[in-house]
mmCIF file of C-alpha atoms in Angstrom:
data_model
loop_
_atom_site.group_PDB
_atom_site.id
_atom_site.type_symbol
_atom_site.label_atom_id
_atom_site.label_comp_id
_atom_site.label_asym_id
_atom_site.label_seq_id
_atom_site.Cartn_x
_atom_site.Cartn_y
_atom_site.Cartn_z
ATOM 1 C CA ASP A 21 61.140 162.932 71.657
ATOM 2 C CA VAL A 22 64.067 162.182 69.417
ATOM 3 C CA LYS A 23 63.548 159.144 67.326
ATOM 4 C CA VAL A 24 66.320 157.206 65.650
ATOM 5 C CA THR A 25 65.005 154.398 63.490
ATOM 6 C CA GLN A 26 67.016 151.560 62.033
ATOM 7 C CA SER A 27 65.424 149.826 59.092
ATOM 8 C CA SER A 28 65.796 146.261 60.372
ATOM 9 C CA ARG A 29 65.953 144.598 63.782
ATOM 10 C CA TYR A 30 67.359 141.330 62.467
ATOM 11 C CA LEU A 31 69.164 140.509 59.227
ATOM 12 C CA VAL A 32 70.690 137.315 57.890
ATOM 13 C CA LYS A 33 73.008 137.664 54.903
ATOM 14 C CA ARG A 34 75.362 135.406 53.006
ATOM 15 C CA THR A 35 79.112 135.816 52.830
ATOM 16 C CA GLY A 36 80.070 138.104 49.954
ATOM 17 C CA GLU A 37 76.754 139.910 49.766
ATOM 18 C CA LYS A 38 76.587 143.689 49.749
ATOM 19 C CA VAL A 39 74.600 144.766 52.800
ATOM 20 C CA PHE A 40 72.913 148.095 53.499
ATOM 21 C CA LEU A 41 71.927 149.178 56.994
ATOM 22 C CA GLU A 42 69.741 152.266 57.058
ATOM 23 C CA CYS A 43 69.246 154.789 59.832
ATOM 24 C CA VAL A 44 66.890 157.759 59.960
ATOM 25 C CA GLN A 45 66.588 160.432 62.651
ATOM 26 C CA ASP A 46 63.812 162.975 62.980
ATOM 27 C CA MET A 47 65.395 165.722 65.094
ATOM 28 C CA ASP A 48 67.480 167.564 62.519
ATOM 29 C CA HIS A 49 70.706 166.453 64.183
ATOM 30 C CA GLU A 50 73.971 167.256 62.451
ATOM 31 C CA ASN A 51 75.954 164.336 63.873
ATOM 32 C CA MET A 52 75.263 160.720 63.074
ATOM 33 C CA PHE A 53 77.213 157.618 64.042
ATOM 34 C CA TRP A 54 77.492 153.918 63.367
ATOM 35 C CA TYR A 55 78.764 151.701 66.161
ATOM 36 C CA ARG A 56 79.347 148.016 66.363
ATOM 37 C CA GLN A 57 78.660 146.210 69.645
ATOM 38 C CA ASP A 58 80.327 142.918 70.568
ATOM 39 C CA PRO A 59 80.345 141.204 73.985
ATOM 40 C CA GLY A 60 83.249 142.324 76.135
ATOM 41 C CA LEU A 61 84.311 144.978 73.639
ATOM 42 C CA GLY A 62 81.663 147.601 74.281
ATOM 43 C CA LEU A 63 80.716 149.913 71.434
ATOM 44 C CA ARG A 64 83.289 150.608 68.772
ATOM 45 C CA LEU A 65 82.888 153.481 66.341
ATOM 46 C CA ILE A 66 82.866 152.490 62.676
ATOM 47 C CA TYR A 67 82.139 155.821 60.966
ATOM 48 C CA PHE A 68 80.571 159.121 61.818
ATOM 49 C CA SER A 69 79.240 162.107 59.935
ATOM 50 C CA TYR A 70 78.947 165.683 61.154
ATOM 51 C CA ASP A 71 77.196 167.072 58.093
ATOM 52 C CA VAL A 72 75.588 166.017 54.843
ATOM 53 C CA LYS A 73 78.110 164.315 52.547
ATOM 54 C CA MET A 74 80.767 164.574 55.268
ATOM 55 C CA LYS A 75 82.148 161.429 56.866
ATOM 56 C CA GLU A 76 85.064 160.409 59.010
ATOM 57 C CA LYS A 77 86.498 157.051 59.871
ATOM 58 C CA GLY A 78 86.102 155.791 63.362
ATOM 59 C CA ASP A 79 88.165 153.140 65.077
ATOM 60 C CA ILE A 80 87.207 150.142 62.940
ATOM 61 C CA PRO A 81 86.272 151.302 59.404
ATOM 62 C CA GLU A 82 87.800 148.394 57.491
ATOM 63 C CA GLY A 83 85.238 146.520 55.432
ATOM 64 C CA TYR A 84 82.626 149.263 55.785
ATOM 65 C CA SER A 85 81.616 152.421 53.990
ATOM 66 C CA VAL A 86 78.908 154.998 54.653
ATOM 67 C CA SER A 87 76.671 157.385 52.803
ATOM 68 C CA ARG A 88 74.951 160.547 53.954
ATOM 69 C CA GLU A 89 73.098 162.186 51.099
ATOM 70 C CA LYS A 90 70.417 163.731 53.297
ATOM 71 C CA LYS A 91 70.704 165.146 56.769
ATOM 72 C CA GLU A 92 68.245 162.715 58.325
ATOM 73 C CA ARG A 93 69.643 159.517 56.816
ATOM 74 C CA PHE A 94 72.949 157.729 57.418
ATOM 75 C CA SER A 95 73.607 154.416 55.718
ATOM 76 C CA LEU A 96 76.210 151.807 56.599
ATOM 77 C CA ILE A 97 77.392 149.585 53.749
ATOM 78 C CA LEU A 98 79.178 146.280 54.031
ATOM 79 C CA GLU A 99 80.778 145.984 50.611
ATOM 80 C CA SER A 100 81.288 142.214 50.844
ATOM 81 C CA ALA A 101 79.915 140.745 54.031
ATOM 82 C CA SER A 102 82.093 138.355 55.986
ATOM 83 C CA THR A 103 81.331 136.151 58.981
ATOM 84 C CA ASN A 104 83.472 138.326 61.252
ATOM 85 C CA GLN A 105 81.011 141.161 60.628
ATOM 86 C CA THR A 106 78.292 139.259 62.459
ATOM 87 C CA SER A 107 77.403 141.687 65.238
ATOM 88 C CA MET A 108 74.919 144.167 66.668
ATOM 89 C CA TYR A 109 75.008 147.493 64.813
ATOM 90 C CA LEU A 110 73.819 150.659 66.514
ATOM 91 C CA CYS A 111 73.088 153.988 64.888
ATOM 92 C CA ALA A 112 73.066 157.223 66.888
ATOM 93 C CA SER A 113 72.550 160.931 66.332
ATOM 94 C CA SER A 114 73.340 164.089 68.270
ATOM 95 C CA LEU A 115 73.146 167.830 67.954
ATOM 96 C CA GLY A 116 76.198 169.340 66.286
ATOM 97 C CA GLY A 117 78.075 172.621 66.406
ATOM 98 C CA THR A 118 78.958 174.541 69.529
ATOM 99 C CA GLY A 119 75.358 174.354 70.672
ATOM 100 C CA GLY A 120 75.578 170.605 70.737
ATOM 101 C CA ARG A 121 78.545 170.383 73.030
ATOM 102 C CA GLY A 122 77.686 168.388 76.087
ATOM 103 C CA THR A 123 74.474 167.049 74.627
ATOM 104 C CA GLU A 124 73.779 163.353 74.647
ATOM 105 C CA ALA A 125 73.495 161.043 71.682
ATOM 106 C CA PHE A 126 70.275 159.174 70.916
ATOM 107 C CA PHE A 127 70.385 155.593 69.744
ATOM 108 C CA GLY A 128 68.318 153.425 67.473
ATOM 109 C CA GLN A 129 67.099 150.002 68.584
ATOM 110 C CA GLY A 130 69.953 148.190 66.872
ATOM 111 C CA THR A 131 70.256 145.742 63.975
ATOM 112 C CA ARG A 132 71.477 142.272 64.752
ATOM 113 C CA LEU A 133 73.277 141.111 61.626
ATOM 114 C CA THR A 134 74.229 137.501 61.069
ATOM 115 C CA VAL A 135 76.490 136.646 58.134
ATOM 116 C CA VAL A 136 76.449 132.967 57.177
ATOM 117 C CA ALA B 4 95.067 157.726 73.484
ATOM 118 C CA GLN B 5 91.595 158.317 74.783
ATOM 119 C CA SER B 6 90.023 155.453 76.669
ATOM 120 C CA VAL B 7 87.292 154.506 79.083
ATOM 121 C CA ALA B 8 87.552 151.600 81.482
ATOM 122 C CA GLN B 9 84.794 149.764 83.306
ATOM 123 C CA PRO B 10 86.822 147.398 85.475
ATOM 124 C CA GLU B 11 83.977 145.034 86.359
ATOM 125 C CA ASP B 12 82.329 142.811 83.768
ATOM 126 C CA GLN B 13 79.491 142.097 86.170
ATOM 127 C CA VAL B 14 78.167 143.556 89.409
ATOM 128 C CA ASN B 15 75.803 141.555 91.608
ATOM 129 C CA VAL B 16 73.693 143.186 94.305
ATOM 130 C CA ALA B 17 70.662 142.251 96.340
ATOM 131 C CA GLU B 18 67.454 144.180 95.848
ATOM 132 C CA GLY B 19 67.266 147.109 98.245
ATOM 133 C CA ASN B 20 71.036 147.390 98.645
ATOM 134 C CA PRO B 21 73.062 150.268 97.236
ATOM 135 C CA LEU B 22 74.845 149.707 93.947
ATOM 136 C CA THR B 23 77.946 151.154 92.328
ATOM 137 C CA VAL B 24 79.127 150.621 88.760
ATOM 138 C CA LYS B 25 82.641 151.913 88.234
ATOM 139 C CA CYS B 26 84.078 153.965 85.385
ATOM 140 C CA THR B 27 87.464 155.598 84.888
ATOM 141 C CA TYR B 28 88.656 157.528 81.874
ATOM 142 C CA SER B 29 91.777 158.779 80.192
ATOM 143 C CA VAL B 30 90.994 161.813 78.052
ATOM 144 C CA SER B 31 92.819 165.094 77.636
ATOM 145 C CA GLY B 32 91.283 168.050 79.414
ATOM 146 C CA ASN B 33 87.922 167.907 81.146
ATOM 147 C CA PRO B 34 85.582 165.738 79.134
ATOM 148 C CA TYR B 35 81.845 165.451 79.098
ATOM 149 C CA LEU B 36 80.800 162.197 80.786
ATOM 150 C CA PHE B 37 77.749 160.028 80.184
ATOM 151 C CA TRP B 38 76.049 156.875 81.397
ATOM 152 C CA TYR B 39 73.771 154.774 79.219
ATOM 153 C CA VAL B 40 71.737 151.639 79.949
ATOM 154 C CA GLN B 41 70.854 148.835 77.563
ATOM 155 C CA TYR B 42 68.086 146.306 78.086
ATOM 156 C CA PRO B 43 68.220 143.000 76.149
ATOM 157 C CA ASN B 44 67.949 143.393 72.380
ATOM 158 C CA ARG B 45 67.426 147.139 72.639
ATOM 159 C CA GLY B 46 69.393 150.258 71.843
ATOM 160 C CA LEU B 47 71.081 152.424 74.442
ATOM 161 C CA GLN B 48 69.072 154.734 76.668
ATOM 162 C CA PHE B 49 70.606 157.869 78.130
ATOM 163 C CA LEU B 50 70.722 157.941 81.960
ATOM 164 C CA LEU B 51 72.698 161.006 82.974
ATOM 165 C CA LYS B 52 75.614 163.261 82.125
ATOM 166 C CA TYR B 53 78.220 165.486 83.714
ATOM 167 C CA ILE B 54 78.890 168.774 81.972
ATOM 168 C CA THR B 55 80.113 171.139 84.655
ATOM 169 C CA GLY B 56 79.338 172.276 88.171
ATOM 170 C CA ASP B 57 78.261 169.984 90.988
ATOM 171 C CA ASN B 58 80.226 166.760 91.011
ATOM 172 C CA LEU B 59 77.149 164.736 91.898
ATOM 173 C CA VAL B 60 74.681 164.517 89.041
ATOM 174 C CA LYS B 61 71.233 162.966 89.181
ATOM 175 C CA GLY B 62 69.571 161.156 86.325
ATOM 176 C CA SER B 63 66.736 158.895 85.340
ATOM 177 C CA TYR B 64 65.266 156.052 87.451
ATOM 178 C CA GLY B 65 66.927 157.245 90.677
ATOM 179 C CA PHE B 66 70.477 156.871 89.387
ATOM 180 C CA GLU B 67 73.225 159.326 90.177
ATOM 181 C CA ALA B 68 76.907 159.588 89.373
ATOM 182 C CA GLU B 69 79.865 161.217 91.034
ATOM 183 C CA PHE B 70 82.546 162.976 89.028
ATOM 184 C CA ASN B 71 85.995 162.844 90.615
ATOM 185 C CA LYS B 72 88.531 164.851 88.675
ATOM 186 C CA SER B 73 91.596 163.788 90.646
ATOM 187 C CA GLN B 74 90.771 160.100 90.211
ATOM 188 C CA THR B 75 89.401 160.584 86.656
ATOM 189 C CA SER B 76 86.361 158.576 87.631
ATOM 190 C CA PHE B 77 82.635 158.806 87.076
ATOM 191 C CA HIS B 78 81.001 156.016 89.075
ATOM 192 C CA LEU B 79 77.287 155.290 88.708
ATOM 193 C CA LYS B 80 75.332 154.829 91.924
ATOM 194 C CA LYS B 81 71.882 154.124 93.235
ATOM 195 C CA PRO B 82 70.913 154.059 96.919
ATOM 196 C CA SER B 83 68.483 151.141 96.628
ATOM 197 C CA ALA B 84 68.640 148.678 93.730
ATOM 198 C CA LEU B 85 65.587 147.205 92.027
ATOM 199 C CA VAL B 86 65.367 143.902 90.155
ATOM 200 C CA SER B 87 64.276 145.938 87.133
ATOM 201 C CA ASP B 88 67.642 147.747 87.177
ATOM 202 C CA SER B 89 69.256 144.553 85.880
ATOM 203 C CA ALA B 90 70.759 145.519 82.523
ATOM 204 C CA LEU B 91 74.004 146.380 80.719
ATOM 205 C CA TYR B 92 75.496 149.755 81.626
ATOM 206 C CA PHE B 93 77.918 151.794 79.551
ATOM 207 C CA CYS B 94 80.070 154.737 80.522
ATOM 208 C CA ALA B 95 81.085 157.146 77.742
ATOM 209 C CA VAL B 96 83.214 160.256 77.375
ATOM 210 C CA ARG B 97 83.348 163.055 74.865
ATOM 211 C CA GLU B 98 86.047 165.679 74.496
ATOM 212 C CA ARG B 99 85.061 169.296 75.159
ATOM 213 C CA SER B 100 86.854 170.539 72.060
ATOM 214 C CA GLY B 101 85.408 169.908 68.622
ATOM 215 C CA ASN B 102 81.826 169.682 67.470
ATOM 216 C CA THR B 103 81.550 166.168 66.098
ATOM 217 C CA GLY B 104 80.034 164.655 69.217
ATOM 218 C CA LYS B 105 82.205 161.577 69.014
ATOM 219 C CA LEU B 106 81.678 159.333 72.049
ATOM 220 C CA ILE B 107 84.149 156.811 73.408
ATOM 221 C CA PHE B 108 82.571 153.933 75.301
ATOM 222 C CA GLY B 109 83.723 151.563 77.970
ATOM 223 C CA GLN B 110 83.265 147.828 77.505
ATOM 224 C CA GLY B 111 80.104 147.710 79.576
ATOM 225 C CA THR B 112 79.142 146.283 82.966
ATOM 226 C CA THR B 113 76.289 143.865 83.476
ATOM 227 C CA LEU B 114 74.295 144.671 86.591
ATOM 228 C CA GLN B 115 72.422 141.763 88.159
ATOM 229 C CA VAL B 116 70.005 142.616 90.950
ATOM 230 C CA LYS B 117 68.672 139.577 92.801
ATOM 231 C CA PRO B 118 65.430 139.517 94.769
#
């Protein structure tokens, strides 16, 4: 089974702190994603990566950056955390290339981040 | 612009009754379509997908979904609801072109099944 592991289930950080959310997948997937989930808004894409060192902005990239130095790991960085970044963060991975078309994404268990 | 709509914030059904959770989409071409379920404080679990072929697709836990191209809909259904089906359900679409696997999600529908 595909496993996507997020480093923390719950995090509490102070305003202005630099925050790192880590995600690791064990299925050699090319694509990795960071989503933010808020009630009534569904999942919104922050950033995604389709290869090592490659990244693209999603729908709400402001205030975030990402890093993908190794294929299995995709990190989300909040450069200076703010209270409006309090949310549930979900990491996902999927098979890339033409062989991955139509395949589903697999999600981690989520990190609930509270910024105080 | 691409979008997915789940018109109902919440669906309430009695245990044993059929359930439907609605989803419509606006995406160019014929997209891939997915349903996911989320239990409290958990990540999303894949339920089923439509790629091509038969418009009725079957998935996990007795769920099925019907693809309707003319109505651009992909409604999730189950003939007989269980209390344990109570959860948050998300519809998602992905364009056929491109290899990035980017998914666009609806806002989610909470399903409440009462005994």
